[in-house]
mmCIF file of C-alpha atoms and ligand atoms in Angstrom:
data_model
loop_
_atom_site.group_PDB
_atom_site.id
_atom_site.type_symbol
_atom_site.label_atom_id
_atom_site.label_comp_id
_atom_site.label_asym_id
_atom_site.label_seq_id
_atom_site.Cartn_x
_atom_site.Cartn_y
_atom_site.Cartn_z
ATOM 1 C CA MET M 1 -21.399 -37.131 33.341
ATOM 2 C CA ALA M 2 -21.409 -38.233 29.705
ATOM 3 C CA GLU M 3 -18.376 -39.428 27.913
ATOM 4 C CA LEU M 4 -17.514 -36.960 25.214
ATOM 5 C CA GLU M 5 -15.247 -36.404 22.304
ATOM 6 C CA TYR M 6 -12.743 -33.713 23.143
ATOM 7 C CA GLY M 7 -9.938 -32.862 20.743
ATOM 8 C CA GLY M 8 -10.223 -36.294 19.178
ATOM 9 C CA GLU M 9 -9.714 -38.147 22.417
ATOM 10 C CA LYS M 10 -12.594 -39.745 24.248
ATOM 11 C CA ILE M 11 -12.563 -38.444 27.698
ATOM 12 C CA ILE M 12 -14.961 -38.454 30.648
ATOM 13 C CA GLY M 13 -15.595 -34.941 31.729
ATOM 14 C CA PRO M 14 -17.015 -31.434 31.150
ATOM 15 C CA GLY M 15 -14.823 -30.553 28.215
ATOM 16 C CA ARG M 16 -13.913 -26.923 27.376
ATOM 17 C CA ALA M 17 -15.767 -23.875 28.386
ATOM 18 C CA ASP M 18 -16.194 -20.317 26.834
ATOM 19 C CA ASP M 19 -14.512 -18.647 29.876
ATOM 20 C CA ASP M 20 -11.274 -20.612 29.480
ATOM 21 C CA VAL M 21 -8.234 -18.476 30.044
ATOM 22 C CA LEU M 22 -5.998 -21.303 28.784
ATOM 23 C CA ARG M 23 -6.535 -24.133 26.312
ATOM 24 C CA LEU M 24 -4.218 -26.770 25.195
ATOM 25 C CA GLU M 25 -5.116 -29.034 22.214
ATOM 26 C CA HIS M 26 -3.276 -32.114 20.965
ATOM 27 C CA ILE M 27 -0.112 -31.331 22.684
ATOM 28 C CA SER M 28 2.656 -33.924 22.131
ATOM 29 C CA LYS M 29 6.234 -34.167 23.317
ATOM 30 C CA ARG M 30 8.869 -36.822 22.826
ATOM 31 C CA PHE M 31 12.251 -37.078 24.568
ATOM 32 C CA GLY M 32 14.279 -39.599 22.467
ATOM 33 C CA ALA M 33 12.540 -42.925 22.757
ATOM 34 C CA THR M 34 10.079 -41.633 25.447
ATOM 35 C CA GLN M 35 6.763 -40.335 24.167
ATOM 36 C CA ALA M 36 6.076 -38.206 27.307
ATOM 37 C CA LEU M 37 2.838 -36.632 25.947
ATOM 38 C CA ARG M 38 0.862 -38.125 23.054
ATOM 39 C CA ASP M 39 -2.262 -35.995 22.599
ATOM 40 C CA VAL M 40 -3.062 -33.854 25.626
ATOM 41 C CA ASN M 41 -6.082 -31.572 25.840
ATOM 42 C CA VAL M 42 -6.314 -29.343 28.912
ATOM 43 C CA HIS M 43 -8.279 -26.306 29.651
ATOM 44 C CA LEU M 44 -8.437 -23.852 32.550
ATOM 45 C CA ARG M 45 -11.132 -21.283 33.415
ATOM 46 C CA LYS M 46 -10.744 -17.915 34.916
ATOM 47 C CA GLY M 47 -10.323 -18.207 38.663
ATOM 48 C CA GLU M 48 -10.268 -22.024 38.537
ATOM 49 C CA VAL M 49 -7.926 -24.315 40.509
ATOM 50 C CA LEU M 50 -7.214 -27.373 38.490
ATOM 51 C CA ALA M 51 -5.411 -30.450 39.910
ATOM 52 C CA LEU M 52 -3.206 -32.378 37.335
ATOM 53 C CA LEU M 53 -2.871 -35.897 38.550
ATOM 54 C CA GLY M 54 -0.957 -38.916 37.094
ATOM 55 C CA ASP M 55 1.693 -41.459 38.041
ATOM 56 C CA ASN M 56 5.345 -40.746 38.320
ATOM 57 C CA GLY M 57 6.557 -40.230 34.820
ATOM 58 C CA ALA M 58 3.110 -39.602 33.478
ATOM 59 C CA GLY M 59 4.260 -36.349 31.839
ATOM 60 C CA LYS M 60 2.816 -33.783 34.342
ATOM 61 C CA SER M 61 5.982 -31.777 34.727
ATOM 62 C CA THR M 62 6.592 -31.965 31.006
ATOM 63 C CA LEU M 63 3.217 -30.391 30.445
ATOM 64 C CA ILE M 64 3.896 -27.672 33.030
ATOM 65 C CA LYS M 65 7.257 -27.001 31.443
ATOM 66 C CA ILE M 66 5.572 -26.596 27.982
ATOM 67 C CA LEU M 67 3.061 -24.181 29.503
ATOM 68 C CA SER M 68 5.852 -22.270 31.255
ATOM 69 C CA GLY M 69 7.831 -21.736 28.095
ATOM 70 C CA PHE M 70 10.678 -24.005 29.193
ATOM 71 C CA HIS M 71 10.069 -26.783 26.604
ATOM 72 C CA LYS M 72 8.524 -26.391 23.164
ATOM 73 C CA PRO M 73 5.850 -28.888 22.222
ATOM 74 C CA ASP M 74 6.414 -31.175 19.149
ATOM 75 C CA GLY M 75 2.820 -30.652 18.111
ATOM 76 C CA GLY M 76 -0.442 -29.149 19.222
ATOM 77 C CA THR M 77 -1.819 -25.676 19.872
ATOM 78 C CA MET M 78 -2.002 -23.459 22.942
ATOM 79 C CA TRP M 79 -4.352 -20.604 23.489
ATOM 80 C CA LEU M 80 -4.095 -17.922 26.151
ATOM 81 C CA LYS M 81 -7.191 -15.819 26.626
ATOM 82 C CA GLY M 82 -8.307 -16.638 23.088
ATOM 83 C CA GLY M 83 -5.055 -15.835 21.372
ATOM 84 C CA ALA M 84 -2.395 -18.166 20.105
ATOM 85 C CA TYR M 85 0.192 -18.842 22.830
ATOM 86 C CA THR M 86 3.706 -19.736 21.733
ATOM 87 C CA PRO M 87 6.033 -18.676 24.590
ATOM 88 C CA LYS M 88 9.746 -18.177 23.511
ATOM 89 C CA ASN M 89 10.974 -18.971 27.002
ATOM 90 C CA VAL M 90 10.163 -18.792 30.674
ATOM 91 C CA ASP M 91 10.581 -15.049 30.880
ATOM 92 C CA ASP M 92 8.334 -14.498 27.846
ATOM 93 C CA ALA M 93 5.625 -16.740 29.505
ATOM 94 C CA ARG M 94 5.974 -14.661 32.711
ATOM 95 C CA ARG M 95 5.513 -11.434 30.701
ATOM 96 C CA GLN M 96 2.372 -12.958 29.230
ATOM 97 C CA GLY M 97 1.037 -13.643 32.726
ATOM 98 C CA ILE M 98 2.023 -17.279 33.427
ATOM 99 C CA ASP M 99 4.329 -17.877 36.364
ATOM 100 C CA THR M 100 5.600 -21.209 37.476
ATOM 101 C CA VAL M 101 7.007 -22.909 40.492
ATOM 102 C CA PHE M 102 8.977 -25.801 38.976
ATOM 103 C CA GLN M 103 9.288 -29.162 40.765
ATOM 104 C CA ASP M 104 13.051 -28.459 41.007
ATOM 105 C CA LEU M 105 12.222 -24.937 42.096
ATOM 106 C CA ALA M 106 14.689 -22.889 40.082
ATOM 107 C CA LEU M 107 15.941 -20.797 43.091
ATOM 108 C CA VAL M 108 19.410 -19.363 42.772
ATOM 109 C CA ASP M 109 21.366 -20.992 45.559
ATOM 110 C CA GLU M 110 23.885 -18.259 46.041
ATOM 111 C CA LEU M 111 21.385 -15.437 46.401
ATOM 112 C CA SER M 112 19.715 -14.428 49.533
ATOM 113 C CA VAL M 113 16.130 -15.212 50.501
ATOM 114 C CA PHE M 114 14.888 -11.698 49.513
ATOM 115 C CA HIS M 115 16.891 -11.582 46.296
ATOM 116 C CA ASN M 116 15.202 -14.822 45.288
ATOM 117 C CA LEU M 117 11.869 -13.432 46.152
ATOM 118 C CA PHE M 118 12.387 -10.635 43.687
ATOM 119 C CA LEU M 119 14.130 -12.667 41.001
ATOM 120 C CA HIS M 120 13.294 -11.200 37.625
ATOM 121 C CA ARG M 121 11.363 -8.461 39.287
ATOM 122 C CA GLU M 122 14.138 -6.595 41.216
ATOM 123 C CA ARG M 123 13.266 -3.308 42.693
ATOM 124 C CA LEU M 124 15.625 -0.639 41.639
ATOM 125 C CA TYR M 125 16.516 2.840 42.783
ATOM 126 C CA SER M 126 14.573 4.966 40.248
ATOM 127 C CA PRO M 127 15.959 6.383 38.002
ATOM 128 C CA LEU M 128 19.281 4.654 38.783
ATOM 129 C CA PRO M 129 19.688 0.888 37.818
ATOM 130 C CA PHE M 130 20.932 -0.151 41.271
ATOM 131 C CA LEU M 131 19.170 -2.813 43.419
ATOM 132 C CA ASN M 132 17.094 -1.312 46.184
ATOM 133 C CA ASN M 133 18.003 -3.936 48.825
ATOM 134 C CA ARG M 134 16.273 -1.997 51.638
ATOM 135 C CA VAL M 135 12.908 -1.977 49.925
ATOM 136 C CA MET M 136 13.144 -5.584 48.713
ATOM 137 C CA ARG M 137 14.103 -6.815 52.154
ATOM 138 C CA ARG M 138 11.129 -4.956 53.751
ATOM 139 C CA GLU M 139 8.610 -6.123 51.159
ATOM 140 C CA ALA M 140 9.953 -9.670 51.366
ATOM 141 C CA ARG M 141 9.442 -9.783 55.110
ATOM 142 C CA LYS M 142 5.923 -8.356 54.644
ATOM 143 C CA ARG M 143 5.031 -10.994 52.020
ATOM 144 C CA LEU M 144 6.361 -13.933 54.027
ATOM 145 C CA ASP M 145 4.621 -12.682 57.219
ATOM 146 C CA GLU M 146 1.328 -12.450 55.308
ATOM 147 C CA ILE M 147 1.660 -15.988 54.169
ATOM 148 C CA GLY M 148 2.732 -17.053 57.655
ATOM 149 C CA ILE M 149 6.034 -18.555 56.588
ATOM 150 C CA ASN M 150 8.801 -18.238 59.211
ATOM 151 C CA ILE M 151 12.231 -17.715 57.675
ATOM 152 C CA PRO M 152 14.624 -16.459 60.456
ATOM 153 C CA SER M 153 16.896 -14.448 58.185
ATOM 154 C CA LEU M 154 16.171 -13.047 54.755
ATOM 155 C CA ASP M 155 19.840 -12.328 54.125
ATOM 156 C CA VAL M 156 21.177 -15.949 54.101
ATOM 157 C CA PRO M 157 21.655 -17.702 50.666
ATOM 158 C CA VAL M 158 18.819 -20.053 50.053
ATOM 159 C CA ALA M 159 21.228 -22.963 49.696
ATOM 160 C CA ARG M 160 21.316 -22.936 53.526
ATOM 161 C CA LEU M 161 17.583 -23.353 53.967
ATOM 162 C CA SER M 162 15.636 -26.506 54.491
ATOM 163 C CA GLY M 163 13.741 -28.087 51.492
ATOM 164 C CA GLY M 164 10.403 -26.904 52.951
ATOM 165 C CA GLN M 165 11.644 -23.336 53.463
ATOM 166 C CA ARG M 166 12.942 -23.188 49.900
ATOM 167 C CA GLN M 167 9.593 -24.500 48.624
ATOM 168 C CA ALA M 168 7.803 -21.820 50.630
ATOM 169 C CA ILE M 169 9.991 -19.087 48.981
ATOM 170 C CA ALA M 170 9.327 -20.424 45.543
ATOM 171 C CA VAL M 171 5.621 -20.487 46.159
ATOM 172 C CA ALA M 172 5.647 -17.007 47.724
ATOM 173 C CA ARG M 173 7.421 -15.605 44.770
ATOM 174 C CA ALA M 174 4.943 -17.080 42.204
ATOM 175 C CA ILE M 175 1.989 -15.763 44.260
ATOM 176 C CA ALA M 176 3.510 -12.368 44.665
ATOM 177 C CA SER M 177 4.143 -12.131 40.893
ATOM 178 C CA GLU M 178 0.481 -11.029 40.448
ATOM 179 C CA SER M 179 0.343 -13.279 37.333
ATOM 180 C CA GLU M 180 -3.080 -14.253 36.018
ATOM 181 C CA ILE M 181 -2.094 -17.897 35.888
ATOM 182 C CA ILE M 182 0.104 -19.743 38.359
ATOM 183 C CA LEU M 183 1.400 -23.213 37.770
ATOM 184 C CA LEU M 184 2.679 -25.096 40.808
ATOM 185 C CA ASP M 185 4.442 -28.338 40.333
ATOM 186 C CA GLU M 186 4.187 -30.319 43.591
ATOM 187 C CA PRO M 187 4.197 -27.256 45.753
ATOM 188 C CA LEU M 188 3.825 -29.256 48.965
ATOM 189 C CA ALA M 189 6.758 -31.611 48.278
ATOM 190 C CA ALA M 190 9.375 -31.489 51.109
ATOM 191 C CA MET M 191 7.023 -29.556 53.342
ATOM 192 C CA GLY M 192 6.037 -30.410 56.858
ATOM 193 C CA ALA M 193 2.321 -30.624 57.733
ATOM 194 C CA LYS M 194 2.218 -27.112 59.100
ATOM 195 C CA GLU M 195 3.938 -25.573 56.112
ATOM 196 C CA GLY M 196 1.767 -27.595 53.728
ATOM 197 C CA ALA M 197 -1.375 -26.378 55.481
ATOM 198 C CA MET M 198 -0.059 -22.823 55.132
ATOM 199 C CA ILE M 199 0.338 -23.195 51.447
ATOM 200 C CA LEU M 200 -3.078 -24.765 51.077
ATOM 201 C CA ASP M 201 -4.579 -21.827 53.063
ATOM 202 C CA LEU M 202 -2.871 -19.397 50.801
ATOM 203 C CA ILE M 203 -4.251 -21.116 47.717
ATOM 204 C CA ALA M 204 -7.697 -20.969 49.230
ATOM 205 C CA ARG M 205 -7.241 -17.290 49.968
ATOM 206 C CA LEU M 206 -6.071 -16.538 46.430
ATOM 207 C CA LYS M 207 -9.041 -18.340 45.169
ATOM 208 C CA ALA M 208 -11.491 -16.514 47.366
ATOM 209 C CA GLU M 209 -9.969 -13.048 46.886
ATOM 210 C CA THR M 210 -8.588 -12.880 43.367
ATOM 211 C CA SER M 211 -9.375 -14.151 39.789
ATOM 212 C CA ILE M 212 -6.048 -15.974 39.533
ATOM 213 C CA SER M 213 -6.236 -19.337 37.773
ATOM 214 C CA MET M 214 -4.016 -22.117 39.037
ATOM 215 C CA ILE M 215 -2.850 -25.585 37.900
ATOM 216 C CA LEU M 216 -1.475 -27.682 40.819
ATOM 217 C CA ILE M 217 0.324 -30.961 40.533
ATOM 218 C CA LEU M 218 -0.452 -32.866 43.666
ATOM 219 C CA HIS M 219 -0.197 -36.504 44.722
ATOM 220 C CA ASN M 220 -2.223 -36.337 47.819
ATOM 221 C CA TYR M 221 -5.981 -36.824 47.205
ATOM 222 C CA ALA M 222 -6.974 -35.045 50.392
ATOM 223 C CA HIS M 223 -5.232 -31.876 49.146
ATOM 224 C CA VAL M 224 -6.824 -32.300 45.754
ATOM 225 C CA PHE M 225 -10.305 -32.511 47.178
ATOM 226 C CA ALA M 226 -9.630 -29.749 49.762
ATOM 227 C CA SER M 227 -8.214 -27.162 47.328
ATOM 228 C CA CYS M 228 -9.139 -27.868 43.726
ATOM 229 C CA ASP M 229 -12.294 -27.171 41.606
ATOM 230 C CA ARG M 230 -11.527 -29.847 39.039
ATOM 231 C CA VAL M 231 -9.138 -32.737 38.296
ATOM 232 C CA SER M 232 -7.474 -33.863 35.094
ATOM 233 C CA LEU M 233 -5.759 -37.171 35.089
ATOM 234 C CA ILE M 234 -2.881 -37.946 32.674
ATOM 235 C CA GLN M 235 -2.406 -41.523 31.670
ATOM 236 C CA ASN M 236 -0.367 -42.835 28.752
ATOM 237 C CA GLY M 237 0.199 -39.399 27.356
ATOM 238 C CA VAL M 238 -3.318 -38.306 27.263
ATOM 239 C CA VAL M 239 -5.844 -36.792 29.695
ATOM 240 C CA SER M 240 -8.026 -39.770 30.424
ATOM 241 C CA PHE M 241 -10.384 -38.193 33.073
ATOM 242 C CA ASP M 242 -11.454 -34.692 33.525
ATOM 243 C CA ARG M 243 -14.158 -33.815 36.148
ATOM 244 C CA PRO M 244 -15.137 -31.280 38.787
ATOM 245 C CA THR M 245 -14.019 -32.477 42.240
ATOM 246 C CA ALA M 246 -17.566 -32.111 43.505
ATOM 247 C CA GLU M 247 -18.541 -34.861 41.012
ATOM 248 C CA THR M 248 -15.848 -37.413 41.724
ATOM 249 C CA SER M 249 -14.182 -38.966 44.793
ATOM 250 C CA PRO M 250 -10.838 -40.255 45.930
ATOM 251 C CA ASP M 251 -12.189 -43.785 45.533
ATOM 252 C CA GLU M 252 -13.152 -43.209 41.953
ATOM 253 C CA LEU M 253 -9.768 -41.760 41.068
ATOM 254 C CA ASN M 254 -8.030 -44.626 42.852
ATOM 255 C CA GLU M 255 -10.074 -47.128 40.950
ATOM 256 C CA ILE M 256 -9.076 -45.640 37.569
ATOM 257 C CA VAL M 257 -5.306 -45.554 38.476
ATOM 258 C CA VAL M 258 -5.333 -49.035 39.924
ATOM 259 C CA GLU M 259 -7.231 -50.335 36.867
ATOM 260 C CA GLU M 260 -4.528 -48.857 34.587
ATOM 261 C CA TYR M 261 -1.825 -50.573 36.655
ATOM 262 C CA ARG M 262 -3.636 -53.890 36.442
ATOM 263 C CA ARG M 263 -4.025 -53.575 32.604
ATOM 264 C CA ALA M 264 -0.364 -52.726 32.205
ATOM 265 C CA ARG M 265 0.687 -55.583 34.456
ATOM 266 C CA ALA M 266 -1.583 -58.076 32.641
ATOM 267 C CA ALA M 267 -0.119 -56.775 29.274
ATOM 268 C CA ALA M 268 3.435 -57.150 30.519
ATOM 269 C CA GLN M 269 2.697 -60.721 31.746
ATOM 270 C CA GLY M 270 1.086 -61.578 28.398
ATOM 271 C CA GLN M 271 4.271 -60.436 26.695
ATOM 272 C CA LEU M 272 6.323 -62.484 29.079
ATOM 273 C CA THR M 273 4.345 -65.675 28.486
ATOM 274 C CA SER M 274 3.775 -65.264 24.685
HETATM 275 N N1 ATP B 1 14.564 -33.497 29.703
HETATM 276 C C1 ATP B 1 14.186 -34.856 29.472
HETATM 277 N N2 ATP B 1 14.955 -35.646 28.759
HETATM 278 C C2 ATP B 1 14.587 -36.988 28.606
HETATM 279 N N3 ATP B 1 13.406 -37.500 29.146
HETATM 280 C C3 ATP B 1 12.683 -36.745 29.881
HETATM 281 C C4 ATP B 1 12.973 -35.336 30.068
HETATM 282 N N4 ATP B 1 12.049 -34.836 30.931
HETATM 283 C C5 ATP B 1 11.074 -35.840 31.156
HETATM 284 N N5 ATP B 1 11.537 -36.941 30.509
HETATM 285 C C6 ATP B 1 10.806 -38.291 30.559
HETATM 286 O O1 ATP B 1 9.452 -38.015 30.224
HETATM 287 C C7 ATP B 1 8.525 -38.733 31.000
HETATM 288 C C8 ATP B 1 7.670 -37.787 31.794
HETATM 289 O O2 ATP B 1 8.373 -37.069 32.739
HETATM 290 P P1 ATP B 1 7.795 -36.003 33.753
HETATM 291 O O3 ATP B 1 8.907 -35.378 34.512
HETATM 292 O O4 ATP B 1 6.931 -35.083 32.883
HETATM 293 O O5 ATP B 1 6.837 -36.858 34.701
HETATM 294 P P2 ATP B 1 5.914 -36.489 35.911
HETATM 295 O O6 ATP B 1 4.555 -36.829 35.604
HETATM 296 O O7 ATP B 1 6.125 -35.115 36.258
HETATM 297 O O8 ATP B 1 6.475 -37.547 37.001
HETATM 298 P P3 ATP B 1 6.709 -37.241 38.637
HETATM 299 O O9 ATP B 1 5.443 -37.365 39.239
HETATM 300 O O10 ATP B 1 7.653 -38.306 39.026
HETATM 301 O O11 ATP B 1 7.278 -35.852 38.866
HETATM 302 C C9 ATP B 1 9.382 -39.586 31.917
HETATM 303 O O12 ATP B 1 9.551 -40.875 31.279
HETATM 304 C C10 ATP B 1 10.693 -38.873 31.912
HETATM 305 O O13 ATP B 1 11.816 -39.756 32.143
HETATM 306 MG MG1 MG B 2 7.046 -34.151 37.878
#
């Protein structure tokens, strides 16, 4: 794969494609003294599952929060299906077809399992504006059964559930949203092996049966190579590597990450001794 110029940054990878549903160019974001994102270029094709990788603090969640309408970028342009994309907030992004499972989940602790599953999309008694709890409870049970997630009671506040169960509900909610694009920030965090395997199965099923596009932040390379079509690696506020998973390997990714660590350590030691 040739090295190519993409949005001004030299990256190794396939670059953008005509069937991109989402495209981000030159995205930057600073928090006080921290330049979280410098010049990020990312694209996502219809039906594609993209893994977003990078060290802790690399800016992955910041990028997801910009896409989800939670943060505004300082600079750069976003395109959704060919049109300019400037979400006003998370609800606005949802309306435009982008749903997110945030790293910190954003469930409402005091609400029940089924109310959380229908957050922002409550079922009402038509034409009266009352919540139709019976229908939501029934549909919630159906959705969780389909996914294979076992939550004993749908009526308990989610504050009483385990981390893995909460994660499962957040993922189930995003998947049930029927959005065209789903962003999942570490969807397997806090999950046991069995629950994690269920979520990966679900992602594989969505990929096979729908044209939903997904961006997953993952740390485990086995999950990346099992579930994703392509990887984008964020280092020092830019995407430094972008390649189909079929054309790279855990070893290659490891090498790039370890090399960056060595360079940073050598630079720090240089500073110490100079
Ligand atoms: N709201 C904020 N205010 C100040 N600094 C922030 C804020 N959000 C993120 N940062 C900083 O921006 C940088 C990128 O953070 P981010 O959460 O995007 O990293 P990440 O790649 O998701 O890391 P992790 O793998 O640990 O989740 C970090 O240095 C972080 O401290
Ligand atoms: Mg994060």
